[in-house]
Amino acid sequence: MSSINCFRTAKAPLQTFASVSRFRYSPNRLVSVLRRKSSPSFVTLRAVSSMAYEKELDAAKKAASLAARLCQKVQKALLQSDVQSKSDKSPVTVADYGSQAVVSIVLERELTSEPFSLVAEEDSADLRKDGSEDLLERITKLVNDTLATEDLTKAIDSTLTTDDLLRAIDCGTSEGGPNGRHWVLDPIDGTKGGDQYAVALGLLEEGKVVLGVLACPNLPLTSIAGNKNKNSSSSEETGCLFYATIGSGTYMQPLDSKSEPVKVHVSSVENPEEASFFESFEGAHSLHDLSSSIANKLGVKAPPVRIDSQAKYGALSRGDGAIYLRFPHKGYREKIWDHVAGAIVVTEAGGIVTDAGGKPLDFSKGKYLDLDTGIIVANEKLMPLLLKAVRDSIAEQEKASSL
């Protein structure tokens, strides 16, 4: 295959794009919205910046969709032997490796003029160990079969060898940082406690998130509001693709079709008593007692919706819930790939994403986030009330601990 150009950065030229028809998401109807061309002299810097990412967005949507297709294949026949151990105890499956390889290869293929840096969850160290040959062969076959569905094996001149696969996975070992462009990938986010997961791919430029795509194979196309546990998919139609670029809003479309995207927006609820909130299904990612205290202070009446993976960011972006609370146990370090894509999907849909102290998430410091206690998400109206409830609840817990 052609060599993959890792760890260098490049900037794309600004592009123009024609007027396009879009639809605004509503549970009951789709409202056509026409985005009109603007005179260049009246376009804000933020809007001009968003125009630069049309090519990158197309590549990211293709990469995430193909990776999700591979994950769906693996999910149906995932064997216990496919799970490797890792020092941080998070699961690593053939889907992790295969998804990361697919994304790396597709980005390299679609953005051939732009060598790229990829910050991702996996590396090939375990696959290079003795005894991993059968697993490596299986992953290589899965990746080749997935790429063949889009004729990408022809585009890269030949089918991938195991060495090609290892190199593609290791393209994700960039450290990121505040300078240049860095793609950020969680190849399969959410594999504990249920079957909700997402392929989450974002793009940082000079430390700021400018693009995000979430492929959520098991997330229903209809709202999950009112369901206590949507970490398991039901018989209803599932599979959502969410995407956003800076200054352009957030859109959703079915993952496995070419249907027109719909523009989505976060919940407009202003009264916290009417709000519903999301929290992580997995206990390690959320202090449920603290979340319950915050909800009580706000007067929230609905029970929490527990759902893992960045699929929750997608669900929040279309208004399925109004609040998201994430308070990991002490000592847990948040990784940027767990939030980059989801954060822009929510913020471009009108939401606010901060740490527990109200500070925006800073993705410019490498692979890890430096946070004040946890992560909270809400709309503009609810955020001041939420921040006060968070501060008061944390202070109460700290006082109780000291006594």
mmCIF file of C-alpha atoms in Angstrom:
data_model
loop_
_atom_site.group_PDB
_atom_site.id
_atom_site.type_symbol
_atom_site.label_atom_id
_atom_site.label_comp_id
_atom_site.label_asym_id
_atom_site.label_seq_id
_atom_site.Cartn_x
_atom_site.Cartn_y
_atom_site.Cartn_z
ATOM 1 C CA MET A 1 0.000 0.000 0.000
ATOM 2 C CA SER A 2 1.055 3.633 -0.226
ATOM 3 C CA SER A 3 2.993 4.827 2.804
ATOM 4 C CA ILE A 4 1.001 6.517 5.554
ATOM 5 C CA ASN A 5 2.329 9.983 6.389
ATOM 6 C CA CYS A 6 2.032 10.200 10.153
ATOM 7 C CA PHE A 7 2.888 12.875 12.686
ATOM 8 C CA ARG A 8 3.276 15.849 10.399
ATOM 9 C CA THR A 9 0.817 18.711 10.259
ATOM 10 C CA ALA A 10 -0.613 20.673 7.385
ATOM 11 C CA LYS A 11 -3.284 23.273 6.868
ATOM 12 C CA ALA A 12 -5.882 23.095 4.168
ATOM 13 C CA PRO A 13 -6.642 26.107 1.973
ATOM 14 C CA LEU A 14 -9.903 27.874 2.555
ATOM 15 C CA GLN A 15 -12.677 26.566 0.383
ATOM 16 C CA THR A 16 -16.007 27.999 -0.707
ATOM 17 C CA PHE A 17 -19.208 26.049 -0.741
ATOM 18 C CA ALA A 18 -22.506 26.595 -2.419
ATOM 19 C CA SER A 19 -25.862 27.124 -0.781
ATOM 20 C CA VAL A 20 -27.212 23.855 0.541
ATOM 21 C CA SER A 21 -30.597 22.774 1.795
ATOM 22 C CA ARG A 22 -30.672 21.313 5.304
ATOM 23 C CA PHE A 23 -33.394 20.190 7.699
ATOM 24 C CA ARG A 24 -33.889 21.072 11.350
ATOM 25 C CA TYR A 25 -34.474 18.085 13.634
ATOM 26 C CA SER A 26 -37.851 17.793 15.311
ATOM 27 C CA PRO A 27 -39.504 14.724 16.845
ATOM 28 C CA ASN A 28 -42.557 15.243 14.679
ATOM 29 C CA ARG A 29 -41.461 17.006 11.532
ATOM 30 C CA LEU A 30 -38.581 18.170 9.409
ATOM 31 C CA VAL A 31 -38.386 21.871 8.647
ATOM 32 C CA SER A 32 -36.432 22.820 5.573
ATOM 33 C CA VAL A 33 -33.844 25.486 6.177
ATOM 34 C CA LEU A 34 -31.934 27.133 3.374
ATOM 35 C CA ARG A 35 -28.405 28.259 4.150
ATOM 36 C CA ARG A 36 -27.722 31.134 1.743
ATOM 37 C CA LYS A 37 -24.436 32.200 0.246
ATOM 38 C CA SER A 38 -22.864 35.193 1.914
ATOM 39 C CA SER A 39 -20.625 37.817 0.430
ATOM 40 C CA PRO A 40 -17.038 36.985 1.477
ATOM 41 C CA SER A 41 -16.545 40.495 2.880
ATOM 42 C CA PHE A 42 -19.340 39.923 5.398
ATOM 43 C CA VAL A 43 -18.418 36.427 6.524
ATOM 44 C CA THR A 44 -17.049 36.253 10.067
ATOM 45 C CA LEU A 45 -13.684 34.688 10.740
ATOM 46 C CA ARG A 46 -15.455 31.834 12.549
ATOM 47 C CA ALA A 47 -17.626 31.115 9.506
ATOM 48 C CA VAL A 48 -14.712 31.340 7.091
ATOM 49 C CA SER A 49 -12.806 28.921 9.302
ATOM 50 C CA SER A 50 -15.643 26.388 9.074
ATOM 51 C CA MET A 51 -15.508 26.486 5.276
ATOM 52 C CA ALA A 52 -11.982 25.120 5.375
ATOM 53 C CA TYR A 53 -13.108 21.733 6.672
ATOM 54 C CA GLU A 54 -15.463 20.465 3.971
ATOM 55 C CA LYS A 55 -12.930 17.972 2.618
ATOM 56 C CA GLU A 56 -11.865 16.883 6.091
ATOM 57 C CA LEU A 57 -15.494 16.373 7.137
ATOM 58 C CA ASP A 58 -16.212 14.155 4.132
ATOM 59 C CA ALA A 59 -13.138 12.057 4.942
ATOM 60 C CA ALA A 60 -14.039 11.833 8.626
ATOM 61 C CA LYS A 61 -17.618 10.749 7.906
ATOM 62 C CA LYS A 62 -16.416 8.038 5.540
ATOM 63 C CA ALA A 63 -13.742 6.839 7.957
ATOM 64 C CA ALA A 64 -16.066 6.694 10.983
ATOM 65 C CA SER A 65 -18.872 5.015 9.035
ATOM 66 C CA LEU A 66 -16.591 2.295 7.670
ATOM 67 C CA ALA A 67 -15.051 1.744 11.100
ATOM 68 C CA ALA A 68 -18.542 1.404 12.581
ATOM 69 C CA ARG A 69 -19.379 -1.159 9.907
ATOM 70 C CA LEU A 70 -16.365 -3.209 10.954
ATOM 71 C CA CYS A 71 -17.356 -2.925 14.611
ATOM 72 C CA GLN A 72 -20.847 -4.166 13.827
ATOM 73 C CA LYS A 73 -19.380 -7.291 12.231
ATOM 74 C CA VAL A 74 -17.179 -7.942 15.220
ATOM 75 C CA GLN A 75 -19.915 -7.297 17.760
ATOM 76 C CA LYS A 76 -21.967 -10.180 16.415
ATOM 77 C CA ALA A 77 -19.251 -12.725 17.012
ATOM 78 C CA LEU A 78 -16.979 -11.272 19.636
ATOM 79 C CA LEU A 79 -15.049 -14.023 21.395
ATOM 80 C CA GLN A 80 -13.565 -13.885 24.852
ATOM 81 C CA SER A 81 -10.123 -14.577 23.365
ATOM 82 C CA ASP A 82 -10.357 -11.336 21.428
ATOM 83 C CA VAL A 83 -10.064 -9.265 24.608
ATOM 84 C CA GLN A 84 -6.500 -8.308 25.477
ATOM 85 C CA SER A 85 -5.422 -6.937 28.869
ATOM 86 C CA LYS A 86 -4.203 -3.353 29.282
ATOM 87 C CA SER A 87 -2.715 -1.541 32.237
ATOM 88 C CA ASP A 88 -5.696 0.805 32.569
ATOM 89 C CA LYS A 89 -8.112 -2.172 32.518
ATOM 90 C CA SER A 90 -10.142 -0.831 29.590
ATOM 91 C CA PRO A 91 -11.143 -3.499 27.077
ATOM 92 C CA VAL A 92 -9.260 -3.875 23.829
ATOM 93 C CA THR A 93 -10.897 -5.971 21.137
ATOM 94 C CA VAL A 94 -10.346 -6.768 17.517
ATOM 95 C CA ALA A 95 -12.809 -3.969 16.872
ATOM 96 C CA ASP A 96 -10.513 -1.435 18.557
ATOM 97 C CA TYR A 97 -7.552 -2.377 16.397
ATOM 98 C CA GLY A 98 -9.546 -2.835 13.200
ATOM 99 C CA SER A 99 -11.464 0.409 13.647
ATOM 100 C CA GLN A 100 -8.283 2.380 14.269
ATOM 101 C CA ALA A 101 -6.615 0.879 11.216
ATOM 102 C CA VAL A 102 -9.615 1.668 8.998
ATOM 103 C CA VAL A 103 -9.772 5.297 10.145
ATOM 104 C CA SER A 104 -6.029 5.775 9.698
ATOM 105 C CA ILE A 105 -6.063 4.297 6.187
ATOM 106 C CA VAL A 106 -9.155 6.209 5.041
ATOM 107 C CA LEU A 107 -7.831 9.542 6.298
ATOM 108 C CA GLU A 108 -4.516 8.919 4.571
ATOM 109 C CA ARG A 109 -6.283 7.970 1.351
ATOM 110 C CA GLU A 110 -8.821 10.803 1.316
ATOM 111 C CA LEU A 111 -6.398 13.515 2.452
ATOM 112 C CA THR A 112 -3.374 12.502 0.414
ATOM 113 C CA SER A 113 -2.083 16.065 0.089
ATOM 114 C CA GLU A 114 -2.242 16.616 3.838
ATOM 115 C CA PRO A 115 0.084 14.479 5.981
ATOM 116 C CA PHE A 116 -1.591 14.035 9.311
ATOM 117 C CA SER A 117 -1.088 13.543 13.016
ATOM 118 C CA LEU A 118 -3.409 11.046 14.733
ATOM 119 C CA VAL A 119 -3.882 10.828 18.501
ATOM 120 C CA ALA A 120 -5.639 7.546 19.199
ATOM 121 C CA GLU A 121 -6.250 5.028 21.933
ATOM 122 C CA GLU A 122 -4.398 1.990 20.599
ATOM 123 C CA ASP A 123 -0.932 0.941 19.484
ATOM 124 C CA SER A 124 0.234 -2.357 18.015
ATOM 125 C CA ALA A 125 2.433 -3.509 20.916
ATOM 126 C CA ASP A 126 0.180 -6.404 21.986
ATOM 127 C CA LEU A 127 -0.362 -7.514 18.393
ATOM 128 C CA ARG A 128 3.399 -7.808 17.864
ATOM 129 C CA LYS A 129 3.800 -10.262 20.737
ATOM 130 C CA ASP A 130 4.356 -13.971 20.193
ATOM 131 C CA GLY A 131 1.078 -15.840 20.101
ATOM 132 C CA SER A 132 -0.885 -12.973 18.531
ATOM 133 C CA GLU A 133 -0.448 -14.132 14.930
ATOM 134 C CA ASP A 134 -3.961 -15.576 14.534
ATOM 135 C CA LEU A 135 -5.560 -12.469 16.016
ATOM 136 C CA LEU A 136 -3.478 -10.241 13.751
ATOM 137 C CA GLU A 137 -4.492 -12.236 10.684
ATOM 138 C CA ARG A 138 -8.145 -12.003 11.653
ATOM 139 C CA ILE A 139 -8.004 -8.247 12.120
ATOM 140 C CA THR A 140 -6.190 -7.815 8.810
ATOM 141 C CA LYS A 141 -8.894 -9.809 7.016
ATOM 142 C CA LEU A 142 -11.658 -7.804 8.678
ATOM 143 C CA VAL A 143 -10.029 -4.525 7.647
ATOM 144 C CA ASN A 144 -9.521 -5.696 4.062
ATOM 145 C CA ASP A 145 -13.115 -6.913 3.835
ATOM 146 C CA THR A 146 -14.379 -3.588 5.183
ATOM 147 C CA LEU A 147 -12.271 -1.491 2.820
ATOM 148 C CA ALA A 148 -13.382 -3.664 -0.101
ATOM 149 C CA THR A 149 -16.982 -2.540 0.422
ATOM 150 C CA GLU A 150 -15.873 0.929 -0.687
ATOM 151 C CA ASP A 151 -13.300 -0.292 -3.244
ATOM 152 C CA LEU A 152 -10.573 1.239 -1.103
ATOM 153 C CA THR A 153 -8.354 -1.827 -1.430
ATOM 154 C CA LYS A 154 -8.086 -1.009 -5.140
ATOM 155 C CA ALA A 155 -7.443 2.636 -4.337
ATOM 156 C CA ILE A 156 -4.442 1.725 -2.215
ATOM 157 C CA ASP A 157 -3.119 -0.565 -4.963
ATOM 158 C CA SER A 158 -3.388 -3.879 -3.078
ATOM 159 C CA THR A 159 -4.837 -5.655 -0.103
ATOM 160 C CA LEU A 160 -3.213 -4.888 3.223
ATOM 161 C CA THR A 161 -0.599 -7.156 4.724
ATOM 162 C CA THR A 162 -0.257 -7.658 8.469
ATOM 163 C CA ASP A 163 2.712 -5.273 8.400
ATOM 164 C CA ASP A 164 0.543 -2.648 6.689
ATOM 165 C CA LEU A 165 -2.057 -3.087 9.396
ATOM 166 C CA LEU A 166 0.458 -2.666 12.213
ATOM 167 C CA ARG A 167 1.825 0.506 10.623
ATOM 168 C CA ALA A 168 -1.689 1.896 10.202
ATOM 169 C CA ILE A 169 -2.515 1.265 13.867
ATOM 170 C CA ASP A 170 0.743 2.888 14.973
ATOM 171 C CA CYS A 171 -0.112 6.055 13.096
ATOM 172 C CA GLY A 172 -2.251 6.782 16.158
ATOM 173 C CA THR A 173 0.644 7.289 18.553
ATOM 174 C CA SER A 174 0.965 11.050 18.113
ATOM 175 C CA GLU A 175 1.025 13.047 21.352
ATOM 176 C CA GLY A 176 -1.111 15.935 20.051
ATOM 177 C CA GLY A 177 -0.495 19.358 21.564
ATOM 178 C CA PRO A 178 -1.249 23.046 20.972
ATOM 179 C CA ASN A 179 0.332 23.456 17.533
ATOM 180 C CA GLY A 180 -0.833 22.370 14.093
ATOM 181 C CA ARG A 181 -3.553 19.884 13.232
ATOM 182 C CA HIS A 182 -4.210 16.641 15.084
ATOM 183 C CA TRP A 183 -6.903 14.075 14.409
ATOM 184 C CA VAL A 184 -8.189 12.507 17.644
ATOM 185 C CA LEU A 185 -9.792 9.057 17.622
ATOM 186 C CA ASP A 186 -11.491 6.696 20.006
ATOM 187 C CA PRO A 187 -11.836 3.683 17.704
ATOM 188 C CA ILE A 188 -14.610 2.116 19.759
ATOM 189 C CA ASP A 189 -15.776 4.099 22.764
ATOM 190 C CA GLY A 190 -17.939 2.172 25.205
ATOM 191 C CA THR A 191 -17.618 -1.593 25.539
ATOM 192 C CA LYS A 192 -18.585 -2.194 29.167
ATOM 193 C CA GLY A 193 -21.994 -2.611 30.736
ATOM 194 C CA GLY A 194 -24.008 -2.820 27.520
ATOM 195 C CA ASP A 195 -23.843 -2.507 23.771
ATOM 196 C CA GLN A 196 -23.946 1.248 23.221
ATOM 197 C CA TYR A 197 -20.716 2.408 21.637
ATOM 198 C CA ALA A 198 -19.404 4.993 19.209
ATOM 199 C CA VAL A 199 -16.574 5.542 16.781
ATOM 200 C CA ALA A 200 -15.521 9.052 17.759
ATOM 201 C CA LEU A 201 -13.297 11.119 15.469
ATOM 202 C CA GLY A 202 -12.403 14.776 15.912
ATOM 203 C CA LEU A 203 -9.965 17.322 14.535
ATOM 204 C CA LEU A 204 -7.950 19.813 16.567
ATOM 205 C CA GLU A 205 -6.385 22.892 15.044
ATOM 206 C CA GLU A 206 -4.011 24.915 17.215
ATOM 207 C CA GLY A 207 -5.447 23.129 20.235
ATOM 208 C CA LYS A 208 -9.105 23.918 19.426
ATOM 209 C CA VAL A 209 -11.743 21.436 18.267
ATOM 210 C CA VAL A 210 -12.931 22.325 14.771
ATOM 211 C CA LEU A 211 -14.643 19.127 13.614
ATOM 212 C CA GLY A 212 -16.261 16.067 15.136
ATOM 213 C CA VAL A 213 -17.994 12.907 13.933
ATOM 214 C CA LEU A 214 -19.790 10.284 16.032
ATOM 215 C CA ALA A 215 -20.848 6.996 14.444
ATOM 216 C CA CYS A 216 -23.244 5.284 16.867
ATOM 217 C CA PRO A 217 -24.359 1.904 15.450
ATOM 218 C CA ASN A 218 -26.763 0.970 18.267
ATOM 219 C CA LEU A 219 -28.288 4.346 19.094
ATOM 220 C CA PRO A 220 -31.973 4.547 18.060
ATOM 221 C CA LEU A 221 -32.872 7.121 15.444
ATOM 222 C CA THR A 222 -35.715 8.243 17.703
ATOM 223 C CA SER A 223 -35.334 9.899 21.088
ATOM 224 C CA ILE A 224 -34.179 7.846 24.070
ATOM 225 C CA ALA A 225 -35.730 10.342 26.520
ATOM 226 C CA GLY A 226 -37.633 8.769 29.369
ATOM 227 C CA ASN A 227 -35.834 5.429 29.266
ATOM 228 C CA LYS A 228 -33.849 4.681 32.422
ATOM 229 C CA ASN A 229 -31.323 2.490 30.641
ATOM 230 C CA LYS A 230 -30.638 3.011 26.964
ATOM 231 C CA ASN A 231 -27.285 1.267 27.106
ATOM 232 C CA SER A 232 -28.942 -1.659 25.349
ATOM 233 C CA SER A 233 -30.475 -1.214 21.924
ATOM 234 C CA SER A 234 -33.975 -2.447 21.205
ATOM 235 C CA SER A 235 -35.737 -3.677 18.117
ATOM 236 C CA GLU A 236 -36.396 -0.137 16.864
ATOM 237 C CA GLU A 237 -34.359 1.262 13.983
ATOM 238 C CA THR A 238 -30.839 2.070 15.119
ATOM 239 C CA GLY A 239 -27.655 3.608 13.778
ATOM 240 C CA CYS A 240 -26.915 7.351 13.882
ATOM 241 C CA LEU A 241 -24.155 9.493 12.418
ATOM 242 C CA PHE A 242 -23.654 12.890 14.080
ATOM 243 C CA TYR A 243 -21.241 15.480 12.725
ATOM 244 C CA ALA A 244 -20.293 19.095 13.311
ATOM 245 C CA THR A 245 -17.779 21.657 12.111
ATOM 246 C CA ILE A 246 -17.035 24.905 13.869
ATOM 247 C CA GLY A 247 -19.600 27.600 13.075
ATOM 248 C CA SER A 248 -21.826 25.295 11.000
ATOM 249 C CA GLY A 249 -24.089 23.545 13.513
ATOM 250 C CA THR A 250 -24.620 19.844 14.209
ATOM 251 C CA TYR A 251 -26.332 17.344 11.922
ATOM 252 C CA MET A 252 -27.613 13.792 12.239
ATOM 253 C CA GLN A 253 -28.396 11.168 9.636
ATOM 254 C CA PRO A 254 -28.934 7.395 9.575
ATOM 255 C CA LEU A 255 -25.611 5.600 9.706
ATOM 256 C CA ASP A 256 -26.356 3.120 6.943
ATOM 257 C CA SER A 257 -28.139 5.299 4.400
ATOM 258 C CA LYS A 258 -27.657 8.346 2.184
ATOM 259 C CA SER A 259 -30.685 10.111 3.663
ATOM 260 C CA GLU A 260 -30.571 13.883 3.978
ATOM 261 C CA PRO A 261 -29.066 15.032 7.277
ATOM 262 C CA VAL A 262 -31.224 16.846 9.807
ATOM 263 C CA LYS A 263 -29.986 19.771 11.850
ATOM 264 C CA VAL A 264 -30.232 19.090 15.578
ATOM 265 C CA HIS A 265 -30.300 21.275 18.669
ATOM 266 C CA VAL A 266 -29.909 20.654 22.372
ATOM 267 C CA SER A 267 -32.904 20.665 24.694
ATOM 268 C CA SER A 268 -34.491 24.081 25.256
ATOM 269 C CA VAL A 269 -35.733 23.186 28.751
ATOM 270 C CA GLU A 270 -35.265 26.092 31.190
ATOM 271 C CA ASN A 271 -36.881 24.684 34.308
ATOM 272 C CA PRO A 272 -34.530 22.132 35.937
ATOM 273 C CA GLU A 273 -37.521 20.281 37.396
ATOM 274 C CA GLU A 274 -38.458 19.369 33.812
ATOM 275 C CA ALA A 275 -34.934 18.385 32.804
ATOM 276 C CA SER A 276 -33.654 14.857 32.399
ATOM 277 C CA PHE A 277 -30.025 14.011 32.884
ATOM 278 C CA PHE A 278 -27.529 11.511 31.545
ATOM 279 C CA GLU A 279 -24.727 9.858 33.442
ATOM 280 C CA SER A 280 -22.292 7.086 32.611
ATOM 281 C CA PHE A 281 -23.519 3.531 32.968
ATOM 282 C CA GLU A 282 -20.111 2.383 34.173
ATOM 283 C CA GLY A 283 -19.517 3.286 37.820
ATOM 284 C CA ALA A 284 -15.820 4.050 37.280
ATOM 285 C CA HIS A 285 -16.804 6.962 35.050
ATOM 286 C CA SER A 286 -19.338 8.580 37.354
ATOM 287 C CA LEU A 287 -19.968 9.029 41.072
ATOM 288 C CA HIS A 288 -23.660 8.252 41.016
ATOM 289 C CA ASP A 289 -24.194 9.492 44.592
ATOM 290 C CA LEU A 290 -22.780 12.906 43.685
ATOM 291 C CA SER A 291 -24.905 13.044 40.544
ATOM 292 C CA SER A 292 -27.981 12.198 42.612
ATOM 293 C CA SER A 293 -27.203 15.000 45.070
ATOM 294 C CA ILE A 294 -26.848 17.513 42.219
ATOM 295 C CA ALA A 295 -30.119 16.370 40.666
ATOM 296 C CA ASN A 296 -31.915 16.737 43.994
ATOM 297 C CA LYS A 297 -30.633 20.288 44.435
ATOM 298 C CA LEU A 298 -31.898 21.168 40.972
ATOM 299 C CA GLY A 299 -35.259 19.564 41.654
ATOM 300 C CA VAL A 300 -34.894 17.117 38.758
ATOM 301 C CA LYS A 301 -37.766 14.654 38.963
ATOM 302 C CA ALA A 302 -36.924 12.249 36.147
ATOM 303 C CA PRO A 303 -34.604 9.322 36.925
ATOM 304 C CA PRO A 304 -31.157 9.396 35.280
ATOM 305 C CA VAL A 305 -30.624 7.901 31.846
ATOM 306 C CA ARG A 306 -27.475 5.788 32.110
ATOM 307 C CA ILE A 307 -25.636 5.289 28.855
ATOM 308 C CA ASP A 308 -21.971 4.771 28.114
ATOM 309 C CA SER A 309 -19.803 6.017 25.245
ATOM 310 C CA GLN A 310 -19.939 9.295 23.365
ATOM 311 C CA ALA A 311 -23.289 8.181 21.992
ATOM 312 C CA LYS A 312 -24.638 10.200 24.928
ATOM 313 C CA TYR A 313 -23.162 13.372 23.397
ATOM 314 C CA GLY A 314 -25.052 12.625 20.197
ATOM 315 C CA ALA A 315 -28.274 12.012 22.108
ATOM 316 C CA LEU A 316 -27.783 15.266 24.041
ATOM 317 C CA SER A 317 -27.177 17.207 20.829
ATOM 318 C CA ARG A 318 -30.659 16.325 19.566
ATOM 319 C CA GLY A 319 -32.362 17.101 22.874
ATOM 320 C CA ASP A 320 -32.945 13.621 24.283
ATOM 321 C CA GLY A 321 -31.672 14.873 27.639
ATOM 322 C CA ALA A 322 -30.869 18.290 29.056
ATOM 323 C CA ILE A 323 -27.937 17.623 31.409
ATOM 324 C CA TYR A 324 -24.899 15.332 31.446
ATOM 325 C CA LEU A 325 -22.880 14.707 34.610
ATOM 326 C CA ARG A 326 -19.555 12.855 34.625
ATOM 327 C CA PHE A 327 -17.602 12.629 37.873
ATOM 328 C CA PRO A 328 -14.954 9.893 37.710
ATOM 329 C CA HIS A 329 -13.427 8.389 40.810
ATOM 330 C CA LYS A 330 -10.367 10.086 42.259
ATOM 331 C CA GLY A 331 -7.219 9.274 40.333
ATOM 332 C CA TYR A 332 -8.927 8.690 36.986
ATOM 333 C CA ARG A 333 -7.419 10.780 34.191
ATOM 334 C CA GLU A 334 -9.698 11.792 31.353
ATOM 335 C CA LYS A 335 -8.293 11.199 27.865
ATOM 336 C CA ILE A 336 -8.989 13.660 25.078
ATOM 337 C CA TRP A 337 -10.298 11.001 22.695
ATOM 338 C CA ASP A 338 -13.197 10.354 25.084
ATOM 339 C CA HIS A 339 -14.536 13.902 24.602
ATOM 340 C CA VAL A 340 -13.142 15.754 21.560
ATOM 341 C CA ALA A 341 -15.737 14.669 18.999
ATOM 342 C CA GLY A 342 -18.630 14.672 21.462
ATOM 343 C CA ALA A 343 -17.821 18.128 22.780
ATOM 344 C CA ILE A 344 -18.091 19.872 19.412
ATOM 345 C CA VAL A 345 -21.193 17.867 18.467
ATOM 346 C CA VAL A 346 -22.908 19.271 21.566
ATOM 347 C CA THR A 347 -21.529 22.822 21.447
ATOM 348 C CA GLU A 348 -22.408 23.290 17.774
ATOM 349 C CA ALA A 349 -25.928 22.143 18.683
ATOM 350 C CA GLY A 350 -26.163 24.991 21.188
ATOM 351 C CA GLY A 351 -24.917 23.265 24.341
ATOM 352 C CA ILE A 352 -22.150 24.162 26.798
ATOM 353 C CA VAL A 353 -19.442 21.691 27.878
ATOM 354 C CA THR A 354 -17.214 22.573 30.859
ATOM 355 C CA ASP A 355 -15.435 21.025 33.790
ATOM 356 C CA ALA A 356 -17.055 21.150 37.221
ATOM 357 C CA GLY A 357 -15.551 24.594 37.803
ATOM 358 C CA GLY A 358 -17.159 26.038 34.684
ATOM 359 C CA LYS A 359 -13.973 26.135 32.600
ATOM 360 C CA PRO A 360 -14.009 25.022 28.939
ATOM 361 C CA LEU A 361 -12.254 21.731 28.243
ATOM 362 C CA ASP A 362 -8.657 22.283 27.126
ATOM 363 C CA PHE A 363 -7.600 19.759 24.481
ATOM 364 C CA SER A 364 -4.258 21.431 23.741
ATOM 365 C CA LYS A 365 -2.134 19.726 26.402
ATOM 366 C CA GLY A 366 -1.608 16.310 24.879
ATOM 367 C CA LYS A 367 -3.466 13.064 25.498
ATOM 368 C CA TYR A 368 -4.944 13.969 28.881
ATOM 369 C CA LEU A 369 -7.369 16.605 30.161
ATOM 370 C CA ASP A 370 -6.611 18.660 33.262
ATOM 371 C CA LEU A 371 -10.003 18.996 34.915
ATOM 372 C CA ASP A 372 -11.651 20.415 37.997
ATOM 373 C CA THR A 373 -13.379 17.297 39.383
ATOM 374 C CA GLY A 374 -15.482 16.278 36.368
ATOM 375 C CA ILE A 375 -17.371 17.232 33.198
ATOM 376 C CA ILE A 376 -20.831 18.792 32.956
ATOM 377 C CA VAL A 377 -23.031 19.585 29.974
ATOM 378 C CA ALA A 378 -26.209 21.656 29.716
ATOM 379 C CA ASN A 379 -27.895 24.327 27.645
ATOM 380 C CA GLU A 380 -27.222 28.018 28.195
ATOM 381 C CA LYS A 381 -30.229 28.550 30.474
ATOM 382 C CA LEU A 382 -29.569 25.602 32.781
ATOM 383 C CA MET A 383 -25.795 25.925 33.081
ATOM 384 C CA PRO A 384 -25.689 28.647 35.817
ATOM 385 C CA LEU A 385 -28.077 26.659 37.990
ATOM 386 C CA LEU A 386 -26.173 23.461 37.299
ATOM 387 C CA LEU A 387 -22.818 24.998 38.231
ATOM 388 C CA LYS A 388 -24.200 26.210 41.567
ATOM 389 C CA ALA A 389 -25.694 22.798 42.343
ATOM 390 C CA VAL A 390 -22.380 21.138 41.459
ATOM 391 C CA ARG A 391 -20.372 23.484 43.674
ATOM 392 C CA ASP A 392 -22.748 23.055 46.621
ATOM 393 C CA SER A 393 -22.865 19.261 46.310
ATOM 394 C CA ILE A 394 -19.092 18.916 46.074
ATOM 395 C CA ALA A 395 -18.627 21.218 49.077
ATOM 396 C CA GLU A 396 -21.075 19.127 51.110
ATOM 397 C CA GLN A 397 -19.275 15.899 50.212
ATOM 398 C CA GLU A 398 -15.903 17.375 51.095
ATOM 399 C CA LYS A 399 -17.246 18.600 54.439
ATOM 400 C CA ALA A 400 -18.733 15.192 55.189
ATOM 401 C CA SER A 401 -15.453 13.484 54.311
ATOM 402 C CA SER A 402 -13.462 15.772 56.600
ATOM 403 C CA LEU A 403 -15.785 14.946 59.499
#
